[in-house]
Tab-separated table of C-alpha atoms in Angstrom:
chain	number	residue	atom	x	y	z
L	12	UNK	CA	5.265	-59.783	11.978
L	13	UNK	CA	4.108	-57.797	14.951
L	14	UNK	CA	2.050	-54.358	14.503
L	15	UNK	CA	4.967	-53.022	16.454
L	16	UNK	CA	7.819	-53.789	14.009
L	17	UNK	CA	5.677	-52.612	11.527
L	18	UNK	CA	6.278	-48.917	13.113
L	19	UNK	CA	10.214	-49.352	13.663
L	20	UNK	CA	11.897	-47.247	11.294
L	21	UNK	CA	14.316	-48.722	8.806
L	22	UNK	CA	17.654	-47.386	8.693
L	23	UNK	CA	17.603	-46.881	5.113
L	24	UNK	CA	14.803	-44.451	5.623
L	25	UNK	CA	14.878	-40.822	5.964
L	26	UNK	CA	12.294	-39.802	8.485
L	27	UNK	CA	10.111	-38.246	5.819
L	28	UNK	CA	7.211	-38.868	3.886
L	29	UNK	CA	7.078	-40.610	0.280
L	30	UNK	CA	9.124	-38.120	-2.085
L	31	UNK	CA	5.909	-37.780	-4.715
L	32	UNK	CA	8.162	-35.763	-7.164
L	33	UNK	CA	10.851	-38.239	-7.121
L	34	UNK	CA	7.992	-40.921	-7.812
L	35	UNK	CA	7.004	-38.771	-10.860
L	36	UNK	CA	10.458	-37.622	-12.237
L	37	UNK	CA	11.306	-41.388	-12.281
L	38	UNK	CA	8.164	-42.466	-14.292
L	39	UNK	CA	8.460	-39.443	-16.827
L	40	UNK	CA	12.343	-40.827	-17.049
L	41	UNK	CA	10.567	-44.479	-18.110
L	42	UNK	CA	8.464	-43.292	-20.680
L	43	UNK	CA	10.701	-39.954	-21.852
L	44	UNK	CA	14.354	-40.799	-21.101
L	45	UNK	CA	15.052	-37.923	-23.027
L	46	UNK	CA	13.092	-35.666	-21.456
L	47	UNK	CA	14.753	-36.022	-18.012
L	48	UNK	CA	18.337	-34.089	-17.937
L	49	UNK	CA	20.674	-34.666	-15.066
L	50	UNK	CA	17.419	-35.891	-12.557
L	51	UNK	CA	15.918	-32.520	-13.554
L	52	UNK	CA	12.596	-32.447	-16.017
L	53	UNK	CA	12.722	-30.788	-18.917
L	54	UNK	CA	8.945	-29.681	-19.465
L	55	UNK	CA	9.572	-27.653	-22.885
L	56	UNK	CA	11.189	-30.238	-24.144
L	57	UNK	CA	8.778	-32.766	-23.228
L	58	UNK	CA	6.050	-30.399	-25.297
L	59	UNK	CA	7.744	-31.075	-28.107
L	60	UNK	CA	8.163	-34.627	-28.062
L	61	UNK	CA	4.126	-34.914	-27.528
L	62	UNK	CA	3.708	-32.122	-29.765
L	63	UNK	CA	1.513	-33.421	-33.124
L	64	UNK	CA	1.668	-30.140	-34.959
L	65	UNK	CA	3.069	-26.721	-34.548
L	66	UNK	CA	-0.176	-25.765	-32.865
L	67	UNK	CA	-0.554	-28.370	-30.243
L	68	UNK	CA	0.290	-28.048	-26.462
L	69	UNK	CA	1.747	-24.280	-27.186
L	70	UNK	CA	2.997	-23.159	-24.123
L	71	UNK	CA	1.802	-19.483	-25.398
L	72	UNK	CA	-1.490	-21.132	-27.015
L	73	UNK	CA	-4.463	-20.182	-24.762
L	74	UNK	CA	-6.546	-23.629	-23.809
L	75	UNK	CA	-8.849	-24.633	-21.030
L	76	UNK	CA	-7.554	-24.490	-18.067
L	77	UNK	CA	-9.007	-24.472	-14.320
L	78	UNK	CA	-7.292	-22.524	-12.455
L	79	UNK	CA	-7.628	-20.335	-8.794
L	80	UNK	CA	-5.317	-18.030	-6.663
L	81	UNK	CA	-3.674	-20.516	-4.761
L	82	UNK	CA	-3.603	-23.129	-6.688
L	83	UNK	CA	0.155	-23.645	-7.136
L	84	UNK	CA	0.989	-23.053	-3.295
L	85	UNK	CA	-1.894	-25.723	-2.711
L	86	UNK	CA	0.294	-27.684	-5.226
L	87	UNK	CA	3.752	-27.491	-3.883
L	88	UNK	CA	1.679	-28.376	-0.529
L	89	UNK	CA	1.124	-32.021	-1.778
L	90	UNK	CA	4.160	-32.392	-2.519
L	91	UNK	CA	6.194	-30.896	0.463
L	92	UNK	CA	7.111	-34.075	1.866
L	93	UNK	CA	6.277	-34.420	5.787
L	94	UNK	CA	8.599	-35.611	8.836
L	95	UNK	CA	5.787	-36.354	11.014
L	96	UNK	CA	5.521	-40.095	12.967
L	97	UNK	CA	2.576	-42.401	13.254
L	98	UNK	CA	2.923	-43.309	17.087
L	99	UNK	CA	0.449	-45.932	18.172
L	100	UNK	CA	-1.775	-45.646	21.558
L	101	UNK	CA	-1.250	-49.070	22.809
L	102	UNK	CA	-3.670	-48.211	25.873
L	103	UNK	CA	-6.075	-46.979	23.582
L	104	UNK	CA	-6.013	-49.932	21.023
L	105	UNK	CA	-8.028	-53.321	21.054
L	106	UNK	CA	-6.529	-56.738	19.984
L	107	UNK	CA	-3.413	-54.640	18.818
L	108	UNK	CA	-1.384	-57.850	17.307
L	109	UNK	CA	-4.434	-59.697	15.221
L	110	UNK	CA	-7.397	-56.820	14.254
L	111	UNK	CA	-7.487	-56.213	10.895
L	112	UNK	CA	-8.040	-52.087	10.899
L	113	UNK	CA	-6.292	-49.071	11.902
L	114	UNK	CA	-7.939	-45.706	13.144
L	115	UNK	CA	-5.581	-43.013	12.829
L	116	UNK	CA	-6.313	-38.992	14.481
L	117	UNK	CA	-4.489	-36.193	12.806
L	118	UNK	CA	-4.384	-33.957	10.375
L	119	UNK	CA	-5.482	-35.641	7.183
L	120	UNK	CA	-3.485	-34.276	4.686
L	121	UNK	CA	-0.248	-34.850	6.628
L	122	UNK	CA	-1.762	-38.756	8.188
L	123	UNK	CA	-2.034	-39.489	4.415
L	124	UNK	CA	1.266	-38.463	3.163
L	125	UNK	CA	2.948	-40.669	6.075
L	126	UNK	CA	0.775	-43.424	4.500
L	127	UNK	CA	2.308	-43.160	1.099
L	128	UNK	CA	5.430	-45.617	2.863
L	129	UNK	CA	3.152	-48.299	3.452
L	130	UNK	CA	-0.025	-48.065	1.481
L	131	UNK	CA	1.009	-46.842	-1.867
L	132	UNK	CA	-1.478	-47.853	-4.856
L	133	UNK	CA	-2.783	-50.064	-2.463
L	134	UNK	CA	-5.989	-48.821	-0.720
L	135	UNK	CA	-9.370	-49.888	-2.973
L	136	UNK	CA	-11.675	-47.223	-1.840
L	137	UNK	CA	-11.308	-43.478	-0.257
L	138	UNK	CA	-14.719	-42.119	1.162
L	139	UNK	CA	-14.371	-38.598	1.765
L	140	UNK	CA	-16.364	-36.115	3.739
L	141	UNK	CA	-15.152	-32.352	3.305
L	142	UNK	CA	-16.672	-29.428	4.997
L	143	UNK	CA	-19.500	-27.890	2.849
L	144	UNK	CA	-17.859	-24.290	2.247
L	145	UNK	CA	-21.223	-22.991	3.728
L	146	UNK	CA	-19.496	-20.076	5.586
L	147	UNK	CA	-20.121	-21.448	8.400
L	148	UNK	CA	-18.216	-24.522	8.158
L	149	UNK	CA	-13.896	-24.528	8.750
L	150	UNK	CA	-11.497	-24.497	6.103
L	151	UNK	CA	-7.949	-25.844	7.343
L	152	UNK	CA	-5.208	-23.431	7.420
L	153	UNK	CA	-2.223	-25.502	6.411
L	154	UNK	CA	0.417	-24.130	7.941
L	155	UNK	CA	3.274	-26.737	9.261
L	156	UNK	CA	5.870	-24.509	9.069
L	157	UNK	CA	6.810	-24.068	12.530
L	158	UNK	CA	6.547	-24.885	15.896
L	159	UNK	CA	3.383	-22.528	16.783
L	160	UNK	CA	1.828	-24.224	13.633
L	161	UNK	CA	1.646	-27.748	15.099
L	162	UNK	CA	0.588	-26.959	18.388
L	163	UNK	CA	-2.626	-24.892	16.612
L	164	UNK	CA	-2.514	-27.496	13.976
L	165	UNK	CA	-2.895	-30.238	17.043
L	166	UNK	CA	-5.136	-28.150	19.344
L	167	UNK	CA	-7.636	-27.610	16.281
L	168	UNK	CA	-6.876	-24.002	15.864
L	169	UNK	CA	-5.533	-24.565	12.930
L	170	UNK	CA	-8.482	-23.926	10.902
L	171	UNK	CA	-10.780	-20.766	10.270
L	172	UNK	CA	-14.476	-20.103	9.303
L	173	UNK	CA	-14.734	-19.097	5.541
L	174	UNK	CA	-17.221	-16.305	5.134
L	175	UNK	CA	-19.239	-15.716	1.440
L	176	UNK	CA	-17.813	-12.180	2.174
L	177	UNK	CA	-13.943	-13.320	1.900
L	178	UNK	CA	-12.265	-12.326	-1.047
L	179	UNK	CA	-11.178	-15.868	-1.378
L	180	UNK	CA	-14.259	-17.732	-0.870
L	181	UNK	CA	-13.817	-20.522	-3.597
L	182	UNK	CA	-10.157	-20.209	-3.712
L	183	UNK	CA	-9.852	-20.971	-0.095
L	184	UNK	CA	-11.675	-23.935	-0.047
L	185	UNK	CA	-10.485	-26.023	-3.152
L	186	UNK	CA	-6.900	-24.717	-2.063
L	187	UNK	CA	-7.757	-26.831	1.178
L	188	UNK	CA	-9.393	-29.701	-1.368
L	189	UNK	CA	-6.412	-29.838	-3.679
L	190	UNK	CA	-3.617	-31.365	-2.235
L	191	UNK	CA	-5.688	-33.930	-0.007
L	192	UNK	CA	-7.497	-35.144	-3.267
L	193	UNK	CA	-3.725	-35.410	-5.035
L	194	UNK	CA	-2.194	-37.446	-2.469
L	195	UNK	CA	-5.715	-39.620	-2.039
L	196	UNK	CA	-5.103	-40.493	-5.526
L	197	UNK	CA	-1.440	-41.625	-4.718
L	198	UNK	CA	-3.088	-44.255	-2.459
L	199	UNK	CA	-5.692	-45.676	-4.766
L	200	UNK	CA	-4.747	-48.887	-6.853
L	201	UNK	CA	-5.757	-49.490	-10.268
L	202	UNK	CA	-9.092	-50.544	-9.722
L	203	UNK	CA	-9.710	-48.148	-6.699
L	204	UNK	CA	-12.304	-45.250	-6.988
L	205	UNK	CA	-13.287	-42.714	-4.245
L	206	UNK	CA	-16.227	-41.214	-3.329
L	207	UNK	CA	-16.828	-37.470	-2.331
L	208	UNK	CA	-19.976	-35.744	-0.660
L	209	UNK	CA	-20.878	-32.477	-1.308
L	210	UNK	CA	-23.873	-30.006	-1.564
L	211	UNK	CA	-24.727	-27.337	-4.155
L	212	UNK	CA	-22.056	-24.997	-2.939
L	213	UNK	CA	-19.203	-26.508	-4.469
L	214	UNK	CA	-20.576	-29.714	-6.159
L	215	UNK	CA	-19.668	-27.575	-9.859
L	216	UNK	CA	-16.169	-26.793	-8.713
L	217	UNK	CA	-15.350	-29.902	-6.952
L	218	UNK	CA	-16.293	-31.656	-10.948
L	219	UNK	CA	-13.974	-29.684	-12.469
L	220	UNK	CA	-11.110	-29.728	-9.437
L	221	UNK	CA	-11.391	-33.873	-9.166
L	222	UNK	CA	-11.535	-33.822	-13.650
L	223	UNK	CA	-7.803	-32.208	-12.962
L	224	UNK	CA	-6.519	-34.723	-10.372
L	225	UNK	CA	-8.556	-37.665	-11.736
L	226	UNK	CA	-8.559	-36.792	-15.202
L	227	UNK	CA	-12.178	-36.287	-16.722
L	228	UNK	CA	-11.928	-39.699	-18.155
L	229	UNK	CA	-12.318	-41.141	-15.113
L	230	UNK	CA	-15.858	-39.507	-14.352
L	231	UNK	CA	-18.271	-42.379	-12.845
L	232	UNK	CA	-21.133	-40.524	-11.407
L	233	UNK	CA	-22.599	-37.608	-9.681
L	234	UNK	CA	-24.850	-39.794	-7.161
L	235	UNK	CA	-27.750	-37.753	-5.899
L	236	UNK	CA	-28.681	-38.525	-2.468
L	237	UNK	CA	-32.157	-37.279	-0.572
L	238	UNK	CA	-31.186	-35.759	2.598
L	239	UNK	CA	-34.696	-34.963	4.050
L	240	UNK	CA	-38.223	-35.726	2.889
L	241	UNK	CA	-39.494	-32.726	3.981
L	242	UNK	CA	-38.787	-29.208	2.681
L	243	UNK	CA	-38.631	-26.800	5.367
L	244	UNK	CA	-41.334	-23.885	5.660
L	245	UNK	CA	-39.204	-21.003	6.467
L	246	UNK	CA	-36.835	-21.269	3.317
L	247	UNK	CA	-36.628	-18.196	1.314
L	248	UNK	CA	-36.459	-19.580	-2.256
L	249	UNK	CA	-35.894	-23.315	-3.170
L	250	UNK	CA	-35.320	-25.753	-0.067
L	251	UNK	CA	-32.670	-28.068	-0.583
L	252	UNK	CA	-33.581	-31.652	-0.491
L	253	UNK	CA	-30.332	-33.893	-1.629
L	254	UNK	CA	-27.082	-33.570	-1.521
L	255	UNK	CA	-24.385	-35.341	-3.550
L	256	UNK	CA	-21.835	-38.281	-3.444
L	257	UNK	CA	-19.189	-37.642	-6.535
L	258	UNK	CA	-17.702	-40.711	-7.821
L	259	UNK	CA	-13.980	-40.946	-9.640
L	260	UNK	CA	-12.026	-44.092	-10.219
L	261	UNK	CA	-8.328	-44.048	-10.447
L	262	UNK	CA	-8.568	-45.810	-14.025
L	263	UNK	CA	-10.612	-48.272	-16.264
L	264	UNK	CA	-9.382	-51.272	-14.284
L	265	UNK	CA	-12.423	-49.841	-12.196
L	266	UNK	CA	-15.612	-51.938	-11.877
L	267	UNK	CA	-18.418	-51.659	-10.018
L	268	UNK	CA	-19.132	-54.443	-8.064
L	269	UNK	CA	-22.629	-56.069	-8.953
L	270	UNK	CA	-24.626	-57.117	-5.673
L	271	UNK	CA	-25.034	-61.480	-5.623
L	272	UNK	CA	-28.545	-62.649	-6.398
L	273	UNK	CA	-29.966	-64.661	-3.374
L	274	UNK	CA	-31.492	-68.245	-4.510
L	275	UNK	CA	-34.810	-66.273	-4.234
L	276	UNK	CA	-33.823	-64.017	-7.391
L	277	UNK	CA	-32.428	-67.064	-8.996
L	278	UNK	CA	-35.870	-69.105	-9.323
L	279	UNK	CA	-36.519	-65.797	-12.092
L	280	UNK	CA	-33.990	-66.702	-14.132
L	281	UNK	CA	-34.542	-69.920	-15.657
L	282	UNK	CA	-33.436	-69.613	-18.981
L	283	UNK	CA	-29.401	-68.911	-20.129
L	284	UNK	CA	-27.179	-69.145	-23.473
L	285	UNK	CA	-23.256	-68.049	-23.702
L	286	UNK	CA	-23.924	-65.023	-22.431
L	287	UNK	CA	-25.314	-66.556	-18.836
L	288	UNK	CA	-28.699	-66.650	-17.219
L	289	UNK	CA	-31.676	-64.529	-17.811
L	290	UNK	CA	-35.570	-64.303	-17.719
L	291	UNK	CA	-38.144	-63.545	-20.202
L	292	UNK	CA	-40.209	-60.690	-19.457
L	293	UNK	CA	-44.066	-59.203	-21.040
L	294	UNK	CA	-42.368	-55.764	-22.461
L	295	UNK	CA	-45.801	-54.706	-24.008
L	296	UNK	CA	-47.042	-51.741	-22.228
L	297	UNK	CA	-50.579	-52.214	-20.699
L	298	UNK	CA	-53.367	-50.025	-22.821
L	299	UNK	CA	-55.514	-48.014	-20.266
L	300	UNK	CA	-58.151	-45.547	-21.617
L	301	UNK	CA	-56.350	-42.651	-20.961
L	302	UNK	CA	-53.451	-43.150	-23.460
L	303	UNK	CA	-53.489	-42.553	-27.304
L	304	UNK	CA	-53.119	-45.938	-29.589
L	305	UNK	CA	-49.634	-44.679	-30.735
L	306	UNK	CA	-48.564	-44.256	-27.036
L	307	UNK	CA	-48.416	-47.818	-26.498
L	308	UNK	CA	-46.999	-51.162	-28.072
């Protein structure tokens, strides 16, 4: 098949996005049949199906909970399904019928939702590189509603700075983080992950915001990268020297994926039982002068 047909729309389709609520309503319906009433869900009733005591998942219990103003608009913004097109730019393309990758401009919140048709639970890994929330940096104004919108949206004036002195200074940004992190999720298989960079500015809020998409479970690692090797004079306090890479996988089926070992690191390991090949090693710690007998072994 052509990359062409794959862009013809099929008349079963709507013209929108994949319905994500639909997706979800259907799964609860698997798993709680009777939780789902007439295609509607039913959330106090699925409470109490869950529920192991009287004092478990209260709805009037207070719990943890991470939460910002916002946060529900962000919400129904993932899930407000989109009507937009994927066109392709023949004249811009190379090898359009046999090259294996696509490179797709727009917005990136609504370029992923049009993705959800094609590329559900199927991409492996999402790399990620938000702005910084430094106050200097844009925060997208999502705002698709009308006409005026997407021409700003399109035209890139669809986005504003976000200064420390705005009310919303946090809430702005993972309101912009929220629903692009839920739908990147849609995307990921099983044994997917993605990884996120960030600085110091919102490295503690994007842990908790990805622990609510991801689930906390699915932690991997706060990789700390060096960004310069040397600190710069004319800082007032601390100079920053790293930055971060956050790391979540969409569930256990998750791996990471050990390098090979050339022949070169294979003439080390001459020696293997059931449990494969390995080498043996001098563990004993060298005694120097400077270190006390019971420092050493």
């Amino acid at each position: 098949m052509s990359r062409m047909k794959r862009f013809e729309m099929d008349k079963h389709l709507d013209g929108k996005s994949f319905d994500n609520i639909r997706a979800r309503i259907d799964e609860l319906k698997r798993l709680f049949p009777e939780a789902v009433k007439e295609g509607r869900f039913d959330p106090e009733l699925l409470i109490g199906l869950l529920e192991e005591n009287d004092e478990t998942y209260g709805l009037n219990e207070e719990r943890y909970d991470f939460t910002w103003k916002g946060k529900q608009e962000s919400l129904k913004l993932a899930q407000r399904r989109s009507d937009g097109t994927l066109r392709p730019c023949f004249e811009e393309s190379r090898d359009w019928d046999t090259t294996q990758n696509l490179y797709i401009e727009g917005d990136n919140l609504e370029v992923m939702k049009l993705l959800q048709q094609g590329y559900l639970r199927s991409v492996k890994m999402v790399y990620i590189d938000p702005p910084y929330n430094t106050g200097n940096d844009f925060v997208y104004e999502d705002d698709f509603s009308d006409p005026i919108g997407k021409y700003k949206e399109a035209t890139g004036q669809g986005m504003r700075a976000n200064p420390e002195t705005a009310g919303r200074y946090h809430s702005n940004w993972l309101s912009m983080m929220y629903p692009r992190l839920k739908i990147a999720k849609t995307l990921l298989r099983d044994d997917g992950a993605i990884f996120i960079s960030i600085d110091d500015n919102e490295q503690h809020n994007l842990r908790k915001l990805c622990d609510d998409v991801f689930g906390e479970e699915n932690f991997v690692a706060n990789i700390v990268w060096q960004k310069k090797y040397s600190p710069s004079n004319d800082h007032k306090t601390i100079c920053p020297m790293h930055d971060f890479i956050m790391v979540y996988r969409r569930s256990e089926a998750w791996q990471r994926n050990l390098w090979a070992r050339t022949d070169e690191n294979d003439k080390q390991y001459r020696f293997q039982d059931n449990r494969g090949v390995f080498r043996v090693s001098d563990y004993t710690c060298p005694k120097t002068s400077q270190e006390r007998p019971n420092l050493y072994y």
